[in-house]
XYZ file of C-alpha atoms in Angstrom:
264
model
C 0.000 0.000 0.000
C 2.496 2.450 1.044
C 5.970 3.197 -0.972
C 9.630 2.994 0.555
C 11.076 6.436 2.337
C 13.446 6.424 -0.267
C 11.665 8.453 -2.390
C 11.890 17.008 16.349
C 3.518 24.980 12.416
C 2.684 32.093 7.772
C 6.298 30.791 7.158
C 5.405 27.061 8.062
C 8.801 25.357 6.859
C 9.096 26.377 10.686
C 5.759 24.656 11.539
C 6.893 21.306 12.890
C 3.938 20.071 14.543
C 3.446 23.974 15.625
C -0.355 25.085 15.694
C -1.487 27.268 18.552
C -2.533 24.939 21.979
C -4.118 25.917 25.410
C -1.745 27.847 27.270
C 0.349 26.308 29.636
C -0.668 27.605 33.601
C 3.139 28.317 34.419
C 4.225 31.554 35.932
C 5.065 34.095 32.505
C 8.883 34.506 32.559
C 10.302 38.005 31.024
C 11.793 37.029 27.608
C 15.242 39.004 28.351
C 19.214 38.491 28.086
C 21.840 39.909 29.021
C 23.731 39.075 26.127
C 22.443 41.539 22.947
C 21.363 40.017 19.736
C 24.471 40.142 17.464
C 27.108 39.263 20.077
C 27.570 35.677 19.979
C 28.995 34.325 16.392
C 25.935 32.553 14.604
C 22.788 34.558 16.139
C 20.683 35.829 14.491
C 21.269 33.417 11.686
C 21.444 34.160 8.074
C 18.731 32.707 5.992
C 18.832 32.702 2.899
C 16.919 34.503 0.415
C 15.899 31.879 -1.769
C 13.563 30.683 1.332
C 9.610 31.633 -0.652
C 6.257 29.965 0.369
C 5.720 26.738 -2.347
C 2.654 27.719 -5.024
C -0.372 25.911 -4.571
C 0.060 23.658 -7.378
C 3.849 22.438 -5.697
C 2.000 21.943 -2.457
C -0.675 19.904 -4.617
C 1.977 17.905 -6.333
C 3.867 17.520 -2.973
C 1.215 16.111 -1.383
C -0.205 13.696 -4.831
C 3.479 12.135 -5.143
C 3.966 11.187 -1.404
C 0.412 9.549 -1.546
C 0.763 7.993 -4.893
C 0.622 3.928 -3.586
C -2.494 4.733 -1.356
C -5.664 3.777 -2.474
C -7.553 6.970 -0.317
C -9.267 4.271 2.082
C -7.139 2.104 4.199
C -5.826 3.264 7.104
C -2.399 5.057 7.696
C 0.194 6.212 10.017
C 1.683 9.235 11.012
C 4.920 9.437 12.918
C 4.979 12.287 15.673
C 8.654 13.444 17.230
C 7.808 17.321 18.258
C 4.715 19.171 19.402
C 2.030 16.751 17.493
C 2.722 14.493 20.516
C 0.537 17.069 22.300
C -0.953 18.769 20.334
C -1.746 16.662 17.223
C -4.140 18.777 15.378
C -6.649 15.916 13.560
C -8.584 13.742 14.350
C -7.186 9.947 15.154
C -8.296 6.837 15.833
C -5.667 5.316 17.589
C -2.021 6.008 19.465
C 1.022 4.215 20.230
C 4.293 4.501 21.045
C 7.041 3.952 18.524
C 10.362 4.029 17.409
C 11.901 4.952 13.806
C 15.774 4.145 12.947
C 18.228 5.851 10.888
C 17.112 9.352 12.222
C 16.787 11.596 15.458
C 15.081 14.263 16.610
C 16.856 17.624 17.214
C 16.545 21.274 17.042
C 17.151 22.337 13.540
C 14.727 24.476 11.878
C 14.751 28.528 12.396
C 11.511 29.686 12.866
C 10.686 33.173 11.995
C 6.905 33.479 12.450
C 6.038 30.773 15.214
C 8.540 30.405 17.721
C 10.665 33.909 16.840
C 10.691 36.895 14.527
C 12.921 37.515 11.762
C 15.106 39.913 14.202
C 15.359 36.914 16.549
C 14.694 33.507 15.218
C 13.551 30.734 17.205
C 13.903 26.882 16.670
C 11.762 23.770 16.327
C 12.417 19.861 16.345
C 13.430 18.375 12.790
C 13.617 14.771 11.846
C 17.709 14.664 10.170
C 19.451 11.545 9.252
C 21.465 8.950 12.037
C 20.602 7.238 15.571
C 16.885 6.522 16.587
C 14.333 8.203 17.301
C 11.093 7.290 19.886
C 8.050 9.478 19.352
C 4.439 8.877 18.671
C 2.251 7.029 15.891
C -0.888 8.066 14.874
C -3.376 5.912 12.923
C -5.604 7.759 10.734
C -8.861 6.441 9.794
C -8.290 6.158 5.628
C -11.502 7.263 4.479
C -11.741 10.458 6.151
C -7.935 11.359 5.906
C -7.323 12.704 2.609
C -9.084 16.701 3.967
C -6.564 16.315 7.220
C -3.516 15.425 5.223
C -4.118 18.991 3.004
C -3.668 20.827 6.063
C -1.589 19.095 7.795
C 0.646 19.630 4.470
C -0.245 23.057 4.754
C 1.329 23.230 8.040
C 4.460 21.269 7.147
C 5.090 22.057 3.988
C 3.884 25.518 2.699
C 7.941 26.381 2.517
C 9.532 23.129 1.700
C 11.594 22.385 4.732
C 10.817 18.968 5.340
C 11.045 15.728 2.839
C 7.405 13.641 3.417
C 8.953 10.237 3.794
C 7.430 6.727 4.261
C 9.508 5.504 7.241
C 9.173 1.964 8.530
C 8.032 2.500 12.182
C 7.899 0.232 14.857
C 5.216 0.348 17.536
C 5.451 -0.582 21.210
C 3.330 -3.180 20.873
C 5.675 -5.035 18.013
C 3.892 -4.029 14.793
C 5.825 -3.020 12.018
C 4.294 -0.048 9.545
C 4.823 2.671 7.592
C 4.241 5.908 8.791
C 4.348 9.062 7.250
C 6.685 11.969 8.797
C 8.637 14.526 7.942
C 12.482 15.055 7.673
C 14.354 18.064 7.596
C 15.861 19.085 4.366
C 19.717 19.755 4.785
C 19.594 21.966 1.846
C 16.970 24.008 2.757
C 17.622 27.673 3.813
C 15.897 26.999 7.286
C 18.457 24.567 8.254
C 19.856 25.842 11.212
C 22.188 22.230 12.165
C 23.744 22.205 15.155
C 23.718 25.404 17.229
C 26.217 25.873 20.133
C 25.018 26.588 23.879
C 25.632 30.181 23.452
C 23.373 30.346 20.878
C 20.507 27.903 22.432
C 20.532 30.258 25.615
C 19.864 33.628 23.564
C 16.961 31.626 21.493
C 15.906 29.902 24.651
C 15.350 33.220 26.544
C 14.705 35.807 23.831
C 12.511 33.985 20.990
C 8.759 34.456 20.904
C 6.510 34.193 17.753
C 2.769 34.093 16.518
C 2.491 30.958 18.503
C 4.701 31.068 21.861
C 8.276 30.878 22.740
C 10.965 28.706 21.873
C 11.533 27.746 25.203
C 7.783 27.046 25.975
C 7.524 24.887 22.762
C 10.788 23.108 23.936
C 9.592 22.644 27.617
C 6.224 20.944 26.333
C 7.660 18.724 23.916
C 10.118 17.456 26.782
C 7.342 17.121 29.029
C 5.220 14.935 26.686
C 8.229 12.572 25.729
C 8.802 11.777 29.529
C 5.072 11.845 30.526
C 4.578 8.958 28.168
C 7.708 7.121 29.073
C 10.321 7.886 26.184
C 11.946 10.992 27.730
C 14.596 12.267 25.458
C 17.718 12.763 27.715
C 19.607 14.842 25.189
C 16.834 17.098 24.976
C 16.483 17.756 28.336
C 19.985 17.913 29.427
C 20.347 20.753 26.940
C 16.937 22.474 28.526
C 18.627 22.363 31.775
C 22.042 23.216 30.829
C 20.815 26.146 28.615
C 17.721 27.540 30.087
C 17.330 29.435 33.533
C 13.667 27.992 33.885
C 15.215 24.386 33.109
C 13.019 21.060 33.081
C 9.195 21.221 34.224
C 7.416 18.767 36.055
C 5.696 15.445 33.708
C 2.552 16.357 33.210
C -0.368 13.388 32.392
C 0.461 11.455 29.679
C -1.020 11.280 26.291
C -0.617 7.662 25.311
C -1.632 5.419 28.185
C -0.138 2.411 28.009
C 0.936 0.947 24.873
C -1.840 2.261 22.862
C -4.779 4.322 23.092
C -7.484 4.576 20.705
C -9.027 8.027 20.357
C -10.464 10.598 18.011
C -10.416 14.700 18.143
């Protein structure tokens, strides 16, 4: 049904997972630092200018070549690393944990509308190539998908960032699928790689955008991962180690258990 790969939310490239969710009840921290934009090498970032918003008809095409093997009524998966843990966005009809190999999960698209400005980017979570990565798989009920999968491209892919890849996935429970995510693009002009700690502070205390801060976005994906038992360690050692505010609480977990069927 579904066709190899080989083939971490209005500038969405940035849009990993990113729509706007219930605020968070957390005392507001001032968004301040007392190093200035400019001093540490790297920050703010530039992006290129070849960065543009993809036409309708690309999205269209996008979207109509990673769906060409499926036949628009079984079911199908949808592998979430980043904020659609909690806050997926569509409707569902079931949830487990999972695993993908031959990719993790770090911090490696700028954002310039969502999570920061153009003045002071933020970041979100990217899918790029080597280790493992734990996260969450959706099912999606096949007959109803095809109007969620237009705006969830929408919210992915409106710039480009990401490659839609079929990934083989495998779930807690010991099935093997393919699930549908979305990998950062090394080429793209978003690609921010590997930031040092100097840089991660400033972004982690200074960038805000349409949707929240960086930090807030960070802190809630953390929280998720460990509130449903696959806390990622490098992720939250580099909350701690960069962030004044450092590692909240778990809050209740999303997937109970191994899986947890659901809708909305």
């Amino acid at each position: 049904m579904m066709q190899d790969e080989r083939g971490d939310h209005a500038e969405p490239d940035e849009r990993e997972h990113d729509a706007p969710a219930p605020p968070c009840p957390r005392t507001p921290v001032a968004r301040t630092s007392a190093v200035p934009p400019g001093a540490v090498p790297g920050y703010p970032p530039t992006i290129g200018g070849d960065a543009r918003l993809l036409t309708d008809a690309e999205l269209a095409a996008s979207i109509e070549h990673t769906l060409v093997h499926w036949d628009r009524a079984s079911d199908l998966w949808l592998f979430g690393y980043g904020s659609l843990i909690w806050n997926p966005g569509l409707p569902t009809v079931e949830s487990c944990r999972a695993r993908v190999m031959g990719y993790h999960r770090g911090l490696y698209l700028w954002s310039r509308v969502n999570r920061g400005t153009p003045e002071l980017p933020g970041l979100v979570l990217a899918l790029d190539r080597g280790g493992c990565c734990p996260g969450i798989a959706f099912r999606l009920d096949g007959h109803s998908a095809m109007p969620h999968l237009q705006v969830l491209w929408r919210r992915e892919m409106s710039m480009g960032s990401y490659r839609p890849a079929w990934l083989r996935c495998m779930l807690d429970d010991g099935r093997d699928v393919r699930a549908l995510a979305f990998v950062m693009r090394r080429e793209a002009a978003t690609y921010a790689g590997r930031v040092s700690d100097d840089v991660m502070r400033i972004v982690l205390a200074r960038a805000s955008g349409r949707y929240g801060t960086t930090h807030d976005y960070v802190a809630r994906t953390v929280e998720a991962l460990r509130a449903n038992g696959i806390p990622d360690v490098a992720l939250e050692k580099m909350l701690e180690r960069c962030s004044s505010e450092g590692v909240r609480p778990a809050t209740t977990a999303i997937v109970r258990g191994v899986t947890d069927a659901h809708s909305g």
